[in-house]
Short mmCIF file of C-alpha atoms and ligand atoms in Angstrom, two decimals:
data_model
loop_
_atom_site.label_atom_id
_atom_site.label_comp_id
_atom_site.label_asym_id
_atom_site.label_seq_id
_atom_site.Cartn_x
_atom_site.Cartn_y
_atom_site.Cartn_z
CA UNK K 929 0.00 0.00 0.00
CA UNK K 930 1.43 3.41 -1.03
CA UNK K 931 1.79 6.29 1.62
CA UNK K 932 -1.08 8.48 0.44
CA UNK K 933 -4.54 7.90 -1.10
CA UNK K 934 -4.59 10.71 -3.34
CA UNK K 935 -1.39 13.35 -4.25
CA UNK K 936 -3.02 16.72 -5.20
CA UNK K 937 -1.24 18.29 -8.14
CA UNK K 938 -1.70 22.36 -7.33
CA UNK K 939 -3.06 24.00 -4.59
CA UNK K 940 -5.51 26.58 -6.46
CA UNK K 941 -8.98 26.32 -5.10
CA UNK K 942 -9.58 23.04 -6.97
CA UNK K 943 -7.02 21.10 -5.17
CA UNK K 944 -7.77 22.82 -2.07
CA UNK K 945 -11.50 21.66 -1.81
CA UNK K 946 -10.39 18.41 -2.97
CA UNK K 947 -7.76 18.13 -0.51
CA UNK K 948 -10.08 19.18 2.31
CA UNK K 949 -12.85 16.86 1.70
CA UNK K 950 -10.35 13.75 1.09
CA UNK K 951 -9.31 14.33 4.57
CA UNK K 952 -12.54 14.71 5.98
CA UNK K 953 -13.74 11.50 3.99
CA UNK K 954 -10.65 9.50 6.10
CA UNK K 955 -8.48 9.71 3.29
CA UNK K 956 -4.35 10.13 3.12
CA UNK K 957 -3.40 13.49 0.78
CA UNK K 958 -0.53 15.22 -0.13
CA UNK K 959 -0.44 18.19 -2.10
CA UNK K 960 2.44 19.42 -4.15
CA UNK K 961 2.75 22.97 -5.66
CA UNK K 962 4.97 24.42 -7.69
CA UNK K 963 4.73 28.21 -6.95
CA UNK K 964 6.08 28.79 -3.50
CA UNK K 965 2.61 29.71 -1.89
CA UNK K 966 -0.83 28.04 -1.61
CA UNK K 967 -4.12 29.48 -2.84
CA UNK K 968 -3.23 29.23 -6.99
CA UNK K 969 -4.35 32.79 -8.43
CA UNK K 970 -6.34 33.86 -6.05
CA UNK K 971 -3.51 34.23 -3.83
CA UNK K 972 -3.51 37.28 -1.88
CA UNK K 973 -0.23 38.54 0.24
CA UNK K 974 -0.71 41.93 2.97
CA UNK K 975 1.16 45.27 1.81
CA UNK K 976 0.61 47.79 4.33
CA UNK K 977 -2.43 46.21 5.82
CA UNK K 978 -4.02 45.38 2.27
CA UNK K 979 -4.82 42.73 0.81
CA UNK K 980 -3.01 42.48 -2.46
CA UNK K 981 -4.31 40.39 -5.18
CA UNK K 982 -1.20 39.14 -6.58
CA UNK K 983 -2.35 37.35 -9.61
CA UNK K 984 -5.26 40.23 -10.50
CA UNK K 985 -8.55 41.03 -8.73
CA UNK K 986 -10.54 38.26 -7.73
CA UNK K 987 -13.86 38.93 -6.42
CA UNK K 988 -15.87 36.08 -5.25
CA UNK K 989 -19.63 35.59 -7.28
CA UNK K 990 -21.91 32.96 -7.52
CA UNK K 991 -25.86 31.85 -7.71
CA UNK K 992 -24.87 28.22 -6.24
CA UNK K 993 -26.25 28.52 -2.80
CA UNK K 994 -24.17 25.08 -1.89
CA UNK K 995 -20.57 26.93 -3.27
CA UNK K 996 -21.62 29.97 -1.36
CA UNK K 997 -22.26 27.98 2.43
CA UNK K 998 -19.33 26.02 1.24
CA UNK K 999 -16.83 28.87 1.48
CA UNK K 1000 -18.56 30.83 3.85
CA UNK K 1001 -17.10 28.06 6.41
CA UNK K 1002 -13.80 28.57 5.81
CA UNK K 1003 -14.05 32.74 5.65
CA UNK K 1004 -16.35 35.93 6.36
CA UNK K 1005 -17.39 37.33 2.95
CA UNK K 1006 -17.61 41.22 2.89
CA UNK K 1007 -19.91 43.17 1.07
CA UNK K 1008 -17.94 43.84 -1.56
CA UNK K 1009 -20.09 44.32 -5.16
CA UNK K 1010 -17.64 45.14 -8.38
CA UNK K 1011 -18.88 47.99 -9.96
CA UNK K 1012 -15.76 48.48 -12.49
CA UNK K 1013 -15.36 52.31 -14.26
CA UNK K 1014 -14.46 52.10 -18.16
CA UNK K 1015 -11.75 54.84 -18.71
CA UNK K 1016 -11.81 55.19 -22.79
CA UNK K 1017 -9.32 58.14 -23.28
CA UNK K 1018 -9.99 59.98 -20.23
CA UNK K 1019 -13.90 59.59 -20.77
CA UNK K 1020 -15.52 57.57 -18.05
CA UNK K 1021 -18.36 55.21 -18.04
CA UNK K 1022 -20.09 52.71 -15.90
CA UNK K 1023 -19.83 48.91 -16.46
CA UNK K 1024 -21.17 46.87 -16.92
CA UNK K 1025 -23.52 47.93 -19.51
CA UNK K 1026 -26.45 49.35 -17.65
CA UNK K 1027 -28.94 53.11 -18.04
CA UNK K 1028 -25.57 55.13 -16.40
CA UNK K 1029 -23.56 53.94 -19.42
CA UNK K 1030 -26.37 54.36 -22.03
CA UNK K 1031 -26.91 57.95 -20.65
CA UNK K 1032 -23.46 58.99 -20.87
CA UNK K 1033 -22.93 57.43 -24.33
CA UNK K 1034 -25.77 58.16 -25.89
CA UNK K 1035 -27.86 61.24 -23.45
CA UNK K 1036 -30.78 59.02 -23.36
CA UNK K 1037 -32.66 59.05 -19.92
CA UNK K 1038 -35.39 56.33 -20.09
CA UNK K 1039 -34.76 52.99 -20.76
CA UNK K 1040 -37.07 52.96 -23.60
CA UNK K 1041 -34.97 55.16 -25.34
CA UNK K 1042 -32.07 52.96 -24.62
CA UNK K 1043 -33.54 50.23 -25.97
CA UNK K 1044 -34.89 52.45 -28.93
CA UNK K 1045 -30.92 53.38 -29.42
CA UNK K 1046 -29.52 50.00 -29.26
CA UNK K 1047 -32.16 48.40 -31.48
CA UNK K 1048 -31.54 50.90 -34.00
CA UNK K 1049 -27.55 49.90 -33.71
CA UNK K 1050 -27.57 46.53 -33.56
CA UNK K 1051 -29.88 46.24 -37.39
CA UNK K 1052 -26.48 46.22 -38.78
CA UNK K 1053 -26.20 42.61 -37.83
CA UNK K 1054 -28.93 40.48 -39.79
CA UNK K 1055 -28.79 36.38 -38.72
CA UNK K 1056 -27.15 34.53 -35.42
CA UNK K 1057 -23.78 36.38 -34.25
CA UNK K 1058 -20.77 34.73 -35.76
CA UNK K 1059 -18.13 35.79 -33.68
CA UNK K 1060 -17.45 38.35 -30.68
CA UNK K 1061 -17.63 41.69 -32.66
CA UNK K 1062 -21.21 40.74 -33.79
CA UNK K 1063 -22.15 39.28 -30.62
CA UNK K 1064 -20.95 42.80 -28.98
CA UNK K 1065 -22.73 45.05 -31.54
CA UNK K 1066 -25.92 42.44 -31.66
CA UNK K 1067 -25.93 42.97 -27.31
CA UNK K 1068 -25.37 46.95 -27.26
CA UNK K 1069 -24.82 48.40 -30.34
CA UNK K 1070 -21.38 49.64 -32.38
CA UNK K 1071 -20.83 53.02 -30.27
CA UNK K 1072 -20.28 50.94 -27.00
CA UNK K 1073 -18.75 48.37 -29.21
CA UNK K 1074 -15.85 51.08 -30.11
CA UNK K 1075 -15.47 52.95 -26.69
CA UNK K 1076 -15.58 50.20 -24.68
CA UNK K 1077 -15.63 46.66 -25.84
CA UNK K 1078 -12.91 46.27 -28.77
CA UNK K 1079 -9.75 47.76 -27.65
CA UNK K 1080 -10.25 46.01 -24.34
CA UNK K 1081 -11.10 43.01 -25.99
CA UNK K 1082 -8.06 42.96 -28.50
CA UNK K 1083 -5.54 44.10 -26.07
CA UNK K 1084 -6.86 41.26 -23.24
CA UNK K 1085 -6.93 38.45 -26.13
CA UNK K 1086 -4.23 39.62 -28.85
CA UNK K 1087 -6.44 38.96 -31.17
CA UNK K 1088 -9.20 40.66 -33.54
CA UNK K 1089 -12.98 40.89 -32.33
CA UNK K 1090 -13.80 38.86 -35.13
CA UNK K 1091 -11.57 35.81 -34.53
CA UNK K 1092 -13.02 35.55 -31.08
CA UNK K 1093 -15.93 33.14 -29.70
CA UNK K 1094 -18.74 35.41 -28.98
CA UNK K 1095 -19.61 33.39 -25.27
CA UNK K 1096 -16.87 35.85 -23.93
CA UNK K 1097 -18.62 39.08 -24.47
CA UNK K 1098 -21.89 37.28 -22.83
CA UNK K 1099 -20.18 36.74 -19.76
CA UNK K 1100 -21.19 40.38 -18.82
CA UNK K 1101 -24.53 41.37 -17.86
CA UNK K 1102 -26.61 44.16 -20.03
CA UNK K 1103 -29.41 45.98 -18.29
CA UNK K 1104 -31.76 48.68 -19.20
CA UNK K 1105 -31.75 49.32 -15.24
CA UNK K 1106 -29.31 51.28 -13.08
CA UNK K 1107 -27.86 48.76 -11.72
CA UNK K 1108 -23.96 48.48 -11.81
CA UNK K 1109 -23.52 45.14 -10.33
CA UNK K 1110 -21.44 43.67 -12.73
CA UNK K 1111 -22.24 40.23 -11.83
CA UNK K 1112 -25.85 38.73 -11.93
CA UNK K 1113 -25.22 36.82 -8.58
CA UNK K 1114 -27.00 36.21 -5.78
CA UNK K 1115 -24.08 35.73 -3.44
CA UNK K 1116 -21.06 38.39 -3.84
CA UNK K 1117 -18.09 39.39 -1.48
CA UNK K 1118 -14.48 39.34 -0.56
CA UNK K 1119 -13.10 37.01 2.12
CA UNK K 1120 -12.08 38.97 5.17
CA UNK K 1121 -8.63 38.55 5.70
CA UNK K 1122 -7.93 37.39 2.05
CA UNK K 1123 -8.16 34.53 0.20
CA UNK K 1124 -4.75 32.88 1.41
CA UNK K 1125 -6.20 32.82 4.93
CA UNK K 1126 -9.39 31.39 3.00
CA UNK K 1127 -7.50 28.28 1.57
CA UNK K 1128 -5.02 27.51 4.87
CA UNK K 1129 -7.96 27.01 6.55
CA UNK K 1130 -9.09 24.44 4.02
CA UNK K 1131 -5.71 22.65 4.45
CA UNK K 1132 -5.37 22.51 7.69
CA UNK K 1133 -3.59 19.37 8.83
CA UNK K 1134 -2.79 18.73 5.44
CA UNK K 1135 0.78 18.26 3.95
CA UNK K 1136 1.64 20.32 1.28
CA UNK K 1137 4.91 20.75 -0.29
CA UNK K 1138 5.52 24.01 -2.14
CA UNK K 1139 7.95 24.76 -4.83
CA UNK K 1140 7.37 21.07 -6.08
CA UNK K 1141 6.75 20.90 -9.73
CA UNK K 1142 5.20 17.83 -10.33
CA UNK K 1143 6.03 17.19 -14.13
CA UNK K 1144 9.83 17.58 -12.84
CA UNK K 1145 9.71 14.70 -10.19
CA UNK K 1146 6.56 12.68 -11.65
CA UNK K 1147 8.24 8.96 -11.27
CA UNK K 1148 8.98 9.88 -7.62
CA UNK K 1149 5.78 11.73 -6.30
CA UNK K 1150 3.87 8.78 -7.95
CA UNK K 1151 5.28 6.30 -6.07
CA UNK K 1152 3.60 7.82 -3.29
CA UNK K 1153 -0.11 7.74 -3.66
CA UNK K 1154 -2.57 5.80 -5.04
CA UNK K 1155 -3.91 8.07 -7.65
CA UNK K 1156 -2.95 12.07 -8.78
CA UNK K 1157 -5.68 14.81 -8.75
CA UNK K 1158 -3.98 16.72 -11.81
CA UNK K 1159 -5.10 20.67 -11.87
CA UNK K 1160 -1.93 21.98 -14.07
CA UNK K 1161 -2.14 22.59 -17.49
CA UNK K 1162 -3.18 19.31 -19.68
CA UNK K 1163 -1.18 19.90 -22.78
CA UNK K 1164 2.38 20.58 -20.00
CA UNK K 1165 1.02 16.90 -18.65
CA UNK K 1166 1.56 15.22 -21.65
CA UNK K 1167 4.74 16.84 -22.76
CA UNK K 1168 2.86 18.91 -25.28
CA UNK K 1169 2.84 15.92 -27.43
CA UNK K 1170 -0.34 17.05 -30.12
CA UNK K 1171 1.29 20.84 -29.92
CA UNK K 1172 0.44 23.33 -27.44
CA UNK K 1173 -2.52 24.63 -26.13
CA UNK K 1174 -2.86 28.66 -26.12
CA UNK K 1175 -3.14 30.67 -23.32
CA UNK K 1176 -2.84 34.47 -22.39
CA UNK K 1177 -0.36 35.24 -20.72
CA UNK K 1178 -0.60 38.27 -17.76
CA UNK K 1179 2.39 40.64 -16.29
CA UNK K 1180 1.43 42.77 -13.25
CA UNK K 1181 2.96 45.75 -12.45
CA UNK K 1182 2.34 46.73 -8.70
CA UNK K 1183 3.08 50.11 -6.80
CA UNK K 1184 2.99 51.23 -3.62
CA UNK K 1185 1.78 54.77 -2.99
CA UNK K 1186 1.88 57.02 -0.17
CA UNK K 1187 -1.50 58.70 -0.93
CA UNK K 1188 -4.70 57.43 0.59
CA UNK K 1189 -6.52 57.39 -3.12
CA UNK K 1190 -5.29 56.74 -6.33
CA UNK K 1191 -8.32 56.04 -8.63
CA UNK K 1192 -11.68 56.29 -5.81
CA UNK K 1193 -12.68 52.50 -7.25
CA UNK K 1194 -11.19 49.25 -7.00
CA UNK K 1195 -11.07 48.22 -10.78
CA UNK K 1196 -10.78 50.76 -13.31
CA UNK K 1197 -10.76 49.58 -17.02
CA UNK K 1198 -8.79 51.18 -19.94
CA UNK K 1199 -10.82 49.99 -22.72
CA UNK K 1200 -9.04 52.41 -25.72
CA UNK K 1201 -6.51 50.44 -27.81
CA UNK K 1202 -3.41 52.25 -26.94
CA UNK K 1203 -2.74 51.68 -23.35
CA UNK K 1204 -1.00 48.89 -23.29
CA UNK K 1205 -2.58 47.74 -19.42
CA UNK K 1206 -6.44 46.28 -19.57
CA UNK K 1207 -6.96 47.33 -15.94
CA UNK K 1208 -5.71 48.99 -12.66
CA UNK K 1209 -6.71 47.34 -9.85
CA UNK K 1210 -6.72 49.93 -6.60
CA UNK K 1211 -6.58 46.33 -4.05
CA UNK K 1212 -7.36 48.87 -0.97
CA UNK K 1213 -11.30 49.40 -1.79
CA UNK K 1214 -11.91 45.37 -1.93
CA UNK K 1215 -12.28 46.24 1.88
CA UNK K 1216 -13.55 49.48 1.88
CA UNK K 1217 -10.36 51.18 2.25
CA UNK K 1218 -9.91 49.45 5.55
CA UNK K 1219 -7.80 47.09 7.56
CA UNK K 1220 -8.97 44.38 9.31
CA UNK K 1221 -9.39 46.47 12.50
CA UNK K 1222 -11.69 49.04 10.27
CA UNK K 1223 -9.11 51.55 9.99
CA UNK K 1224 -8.38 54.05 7.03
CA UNK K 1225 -5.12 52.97 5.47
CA UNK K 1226 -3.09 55.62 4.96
CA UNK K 1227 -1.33 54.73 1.47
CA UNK K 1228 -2.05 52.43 -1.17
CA UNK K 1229 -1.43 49.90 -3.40
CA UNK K 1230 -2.20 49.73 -7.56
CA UNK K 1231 -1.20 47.04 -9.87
CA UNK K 1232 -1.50 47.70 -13.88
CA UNK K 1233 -2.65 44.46 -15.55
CA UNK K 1234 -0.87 44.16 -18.54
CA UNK K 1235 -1.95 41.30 -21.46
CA UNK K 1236 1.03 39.29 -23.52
CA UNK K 1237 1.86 36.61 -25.44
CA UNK K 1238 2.17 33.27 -24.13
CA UNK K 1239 5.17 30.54 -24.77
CA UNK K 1240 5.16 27.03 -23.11
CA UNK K 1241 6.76 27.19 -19.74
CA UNK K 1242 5.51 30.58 -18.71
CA UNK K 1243 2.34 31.00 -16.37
CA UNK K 1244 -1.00 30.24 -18.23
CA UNK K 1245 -3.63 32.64 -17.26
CA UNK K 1246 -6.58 32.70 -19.48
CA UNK K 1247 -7.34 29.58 -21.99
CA UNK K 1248 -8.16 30.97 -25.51
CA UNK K 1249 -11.15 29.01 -26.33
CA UNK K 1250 -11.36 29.20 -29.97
CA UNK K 1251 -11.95 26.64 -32.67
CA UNK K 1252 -8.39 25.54 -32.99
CA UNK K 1253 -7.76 25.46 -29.34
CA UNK K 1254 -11.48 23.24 -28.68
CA UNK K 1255 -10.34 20.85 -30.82
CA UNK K 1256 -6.81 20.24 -30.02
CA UNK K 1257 -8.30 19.96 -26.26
CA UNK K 1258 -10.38 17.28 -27.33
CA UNK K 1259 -7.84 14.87 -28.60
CA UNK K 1260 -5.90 15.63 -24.75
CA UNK K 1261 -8.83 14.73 -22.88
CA UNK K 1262 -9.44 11.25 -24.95
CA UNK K 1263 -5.53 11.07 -23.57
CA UNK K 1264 -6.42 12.17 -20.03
CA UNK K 1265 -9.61 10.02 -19.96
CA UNK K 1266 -7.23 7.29 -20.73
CA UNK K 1267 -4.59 7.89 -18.17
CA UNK K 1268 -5.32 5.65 -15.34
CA UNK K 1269 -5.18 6.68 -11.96
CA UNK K 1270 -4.98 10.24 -12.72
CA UNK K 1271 -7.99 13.34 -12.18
CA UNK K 1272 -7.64 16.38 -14.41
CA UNK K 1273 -9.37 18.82 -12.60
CA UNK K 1274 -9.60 22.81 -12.55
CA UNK K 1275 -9.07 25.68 -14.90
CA UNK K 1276 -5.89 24.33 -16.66
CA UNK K 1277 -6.48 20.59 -16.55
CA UNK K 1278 -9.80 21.22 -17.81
CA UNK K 1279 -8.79 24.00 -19.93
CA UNK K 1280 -12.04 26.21 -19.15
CA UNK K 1281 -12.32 29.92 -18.75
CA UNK K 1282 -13.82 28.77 -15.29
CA UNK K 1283 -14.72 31.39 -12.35
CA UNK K 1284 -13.78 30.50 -8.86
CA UNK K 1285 -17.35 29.26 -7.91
CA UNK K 1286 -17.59 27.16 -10.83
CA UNK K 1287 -14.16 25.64 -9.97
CA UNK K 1288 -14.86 24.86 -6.53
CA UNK K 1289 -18.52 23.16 -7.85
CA UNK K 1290 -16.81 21.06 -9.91
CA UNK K 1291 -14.07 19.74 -7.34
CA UNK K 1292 -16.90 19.22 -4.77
CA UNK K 1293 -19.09 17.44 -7.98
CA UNK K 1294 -15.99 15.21 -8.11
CA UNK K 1295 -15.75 14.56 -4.74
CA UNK K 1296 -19.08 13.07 -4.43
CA UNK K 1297 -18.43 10.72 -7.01
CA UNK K 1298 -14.82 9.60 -5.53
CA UNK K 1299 -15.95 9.73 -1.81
CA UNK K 1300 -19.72 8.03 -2.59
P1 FAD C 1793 -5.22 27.73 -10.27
O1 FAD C 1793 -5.63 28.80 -9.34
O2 FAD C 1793 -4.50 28.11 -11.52
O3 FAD C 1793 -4.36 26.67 -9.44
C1 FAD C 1793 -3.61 25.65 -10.08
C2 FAD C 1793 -2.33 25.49 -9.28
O4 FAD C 1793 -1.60 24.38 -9.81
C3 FAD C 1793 -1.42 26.71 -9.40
O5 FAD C 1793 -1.11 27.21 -8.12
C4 FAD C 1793 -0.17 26.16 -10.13
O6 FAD C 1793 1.01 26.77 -9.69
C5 FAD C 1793 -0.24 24.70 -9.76
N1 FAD C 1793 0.47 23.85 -10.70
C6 FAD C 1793 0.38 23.84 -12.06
N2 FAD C 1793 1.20 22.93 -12.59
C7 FAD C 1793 1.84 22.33 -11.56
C8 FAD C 1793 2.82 21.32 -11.48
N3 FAD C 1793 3.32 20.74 -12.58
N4 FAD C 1793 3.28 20.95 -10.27
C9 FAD C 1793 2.78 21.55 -9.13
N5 FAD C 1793 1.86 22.52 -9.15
C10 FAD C 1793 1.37 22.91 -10.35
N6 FAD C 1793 -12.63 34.04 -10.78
C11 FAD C 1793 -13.68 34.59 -10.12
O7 FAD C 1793 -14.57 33.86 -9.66
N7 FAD C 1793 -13.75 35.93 -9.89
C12 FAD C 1793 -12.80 36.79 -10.35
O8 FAD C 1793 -12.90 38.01 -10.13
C13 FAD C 1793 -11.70 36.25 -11.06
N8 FAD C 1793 -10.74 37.06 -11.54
C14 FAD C 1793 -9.67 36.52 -12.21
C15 FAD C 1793 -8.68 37.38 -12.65
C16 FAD C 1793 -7.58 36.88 -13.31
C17 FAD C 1793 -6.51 37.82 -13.80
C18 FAD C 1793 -7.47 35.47 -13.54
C19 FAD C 1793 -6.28 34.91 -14.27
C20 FAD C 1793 -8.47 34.61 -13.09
C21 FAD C 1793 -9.58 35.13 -12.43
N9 FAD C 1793 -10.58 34.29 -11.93
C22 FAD C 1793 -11.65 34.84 -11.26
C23 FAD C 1793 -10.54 32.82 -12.12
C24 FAD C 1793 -9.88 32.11 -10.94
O9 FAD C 1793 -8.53 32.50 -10.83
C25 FAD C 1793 -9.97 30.61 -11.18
O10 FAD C 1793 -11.31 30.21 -11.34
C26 FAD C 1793 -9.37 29.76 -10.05
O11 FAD C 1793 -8.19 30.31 -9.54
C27 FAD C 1793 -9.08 28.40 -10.60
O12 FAD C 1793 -8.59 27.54 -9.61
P2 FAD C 1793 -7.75 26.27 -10.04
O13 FAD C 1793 -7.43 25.55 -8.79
O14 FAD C 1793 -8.46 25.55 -11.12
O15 FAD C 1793 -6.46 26.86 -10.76
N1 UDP C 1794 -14.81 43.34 -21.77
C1 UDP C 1794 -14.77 44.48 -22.53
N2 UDP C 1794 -14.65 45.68 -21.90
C2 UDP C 1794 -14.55 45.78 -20.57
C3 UDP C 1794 -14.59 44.60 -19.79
C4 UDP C 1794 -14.71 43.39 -20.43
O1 UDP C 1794 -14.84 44.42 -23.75
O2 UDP C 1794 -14.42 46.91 -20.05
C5 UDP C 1794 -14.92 42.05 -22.49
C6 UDP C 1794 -13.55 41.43 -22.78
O3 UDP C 1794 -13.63 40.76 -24.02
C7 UDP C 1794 -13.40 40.43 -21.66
C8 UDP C 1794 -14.84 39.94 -21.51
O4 UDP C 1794 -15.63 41.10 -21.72
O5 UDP C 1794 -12.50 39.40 -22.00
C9 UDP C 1794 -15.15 39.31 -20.18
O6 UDP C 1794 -14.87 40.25 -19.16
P1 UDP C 1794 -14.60 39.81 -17.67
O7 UDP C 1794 -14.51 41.03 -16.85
O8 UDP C 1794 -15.59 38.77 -17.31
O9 UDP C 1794 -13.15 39.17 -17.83
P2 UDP C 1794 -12.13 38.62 -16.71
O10 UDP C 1794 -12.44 39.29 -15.42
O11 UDP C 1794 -12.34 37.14 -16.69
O12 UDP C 1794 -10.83 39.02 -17.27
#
């Protein structure tokens, strides 16, 4: 009999759930991570008393009621509801798209005449939406489509409107109210204390060995457990054998400053083609401008999120879902499916442009079938 039951391979939020409910189902686990901290990209690290979200903002959303008790056990959620500002060339507009945005593009104050603007806009498309740019103009029309939907887009993806699968543009919300919520969940907030905090509590009594790159020592670490909950990339797993998946690649630039506001909103986006960031992410105002005692910090902390060009061996951030990529991920997971003894799992062994609560549904979905 081997030492442990199951080695976890990353400890993101998939392998942490995982992790946590092996141990409370009796079972041995070790988990193995290559970075040299726990919590994957939601990892947060304190600056000053703030939170900073090392690997960009990550704001916690769902409808699942079961995710939401879930990770309420392990954390307090704030209050926190993203409500992001557009900056197109020094104009600025509400996101997501919603009456504040239609007013300041178009003067319109009713949402009749919104809807009267945006249905005269969008007759430029005639039949289903074929790719992202007609998806965008189809949802709100070619003026927003301009200011503040296709230099974001191209910049974030490195690639034209119209070579892009139109889901992406449908993951935000369009509303003829005044809402600026940009998600369309029930259940929003920010773990108090961060989201590190969130996932050591979730391995607790659990060994986990960091800067372990389990590709680099797979003959050893297998010899330890019975079977390997995967959640790195698929394509890495199998040496890249059928070519390499694409990803987007991410470089974030962060600053400390010793003024107590920098941009009055945690996520501000620069959706005009020539700035080279997507976002800056003010980390202080995920808590209100607070510390965990409720004071005012004094200074703060801003990280520009800048989109490049991704080569095997560098961190994968977002997958690029388009037809090449779909199908290429097919044929690796007819080889995963056929690797015994090993779980791909997550964002990278799944290769889906999965949010956290859909991640940690999907670990708990495999659970029950492993722990049944
Ligand atoms: P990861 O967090 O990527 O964890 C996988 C872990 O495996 C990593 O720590 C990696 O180092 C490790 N690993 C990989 N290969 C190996 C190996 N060979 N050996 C050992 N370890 C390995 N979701 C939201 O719900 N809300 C948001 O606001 C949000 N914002 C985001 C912003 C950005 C910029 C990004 C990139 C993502 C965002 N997400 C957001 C998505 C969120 O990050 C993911 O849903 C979640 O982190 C996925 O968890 P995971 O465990 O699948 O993957
Ligand atoms: N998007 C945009 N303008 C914005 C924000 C988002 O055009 O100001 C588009 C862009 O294509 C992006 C997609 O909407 O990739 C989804 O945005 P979301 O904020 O969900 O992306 P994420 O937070 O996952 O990077």
């Amino acid at each position: 009999m081997k030492q442990y039951d199951y080695l976890i391979v990353g400890a993101g939020l998939f392998g942490c759930v995982f992790a946590h409910e092996a141990k409370r189902a009796g079972k041995r686990v070790l988990v193995v991570e290559k970075r040299p901290h726990i919590a994957g990209n939601a990892y947060t690290a304190l600056t000053e008393g703030i939170h900073v979200h090392k690997y960009g903002a990550h704001i916690f959303h769902t409808n699942d009621a079961e995710v939401w008790h879930y990770v309420s056990q392990f954390a307090e959620f704030n209050r926190y509801t993203n409500s992001p500002v557009a900056n197109y060339r020094g104009e600025l507009f509400s996101l997501p798209f919603n009456m504040h945005t239609f007013h300041k593009m178009w003067g319109v104050v009713t949402p009749e005449e919104a809807a009267a603007k945006i249905a005269e806009q969008r007759r430029e498309i005639t039949g289903a939406p074929q790719n992202l740019e007609e998806q965008a103009i189809s949802l709100v029309g070619r003026d927003i489509y301009e200011k503040l939907i296709r230099g974001y887009t191209e910049k974030q993806w490195g690639r034209d409107c119209r070579e892009l699968p139109s889901f992406i543009i449908r993951r935000l919300p369009v509303r003829l109210t005044f809402d600026s919520n940009y998600f369309d969940a029930r259940y929003q907030g920010i773990p108090a204390g961060g989201y590190t905090a969130m996932c050591e509590r979730m391995l607790e009594g659990i060994a986990v060995r960091l800067q372990t790159d389990y590709l680099a020592h797979r003959a050893e670490l297998d010899q330890l457990a019975e079977k390997v909950i995967y959640t790195g990339a698929v394509d890495a797993y199998f040496g890249y054998r059928l070519g390499a998946l694409e990803y987007r690649g991410l470089r974030f630039e962060t600053e400390l400053l010793d003024i107590p506001n920098y941009q009055g909103n945690a996520v501000m986006n620069y959706t005009d083609r020539e700035t080279p960031w997507t976002r800056i992410i003010e980390h202080k105002w995920f808590t209100f401008g607070r510390d965990a005692a409720g004071q005012d910090l004094p200074k703060t902390v801003i990280t520009r999120e800048y989109p490049i060009e991704w080569q095997p061996g560098e961190a994968p951030y977002y997958p690029i879902n388009n037809a090449r990529n779909s199908a290429l991920y097919v044929q690796y997971r007819a080889l995963a499916d056929a690797e015994r003894h090993v779980i791909f799992g997550g964002r990278l062994g799944e290769y889906r442009y999965y949010d956290m609560d859909a991640v940690i549904a999907s670990a708990l979905a495999l659970c029950k079938r492993e722990f049944a």
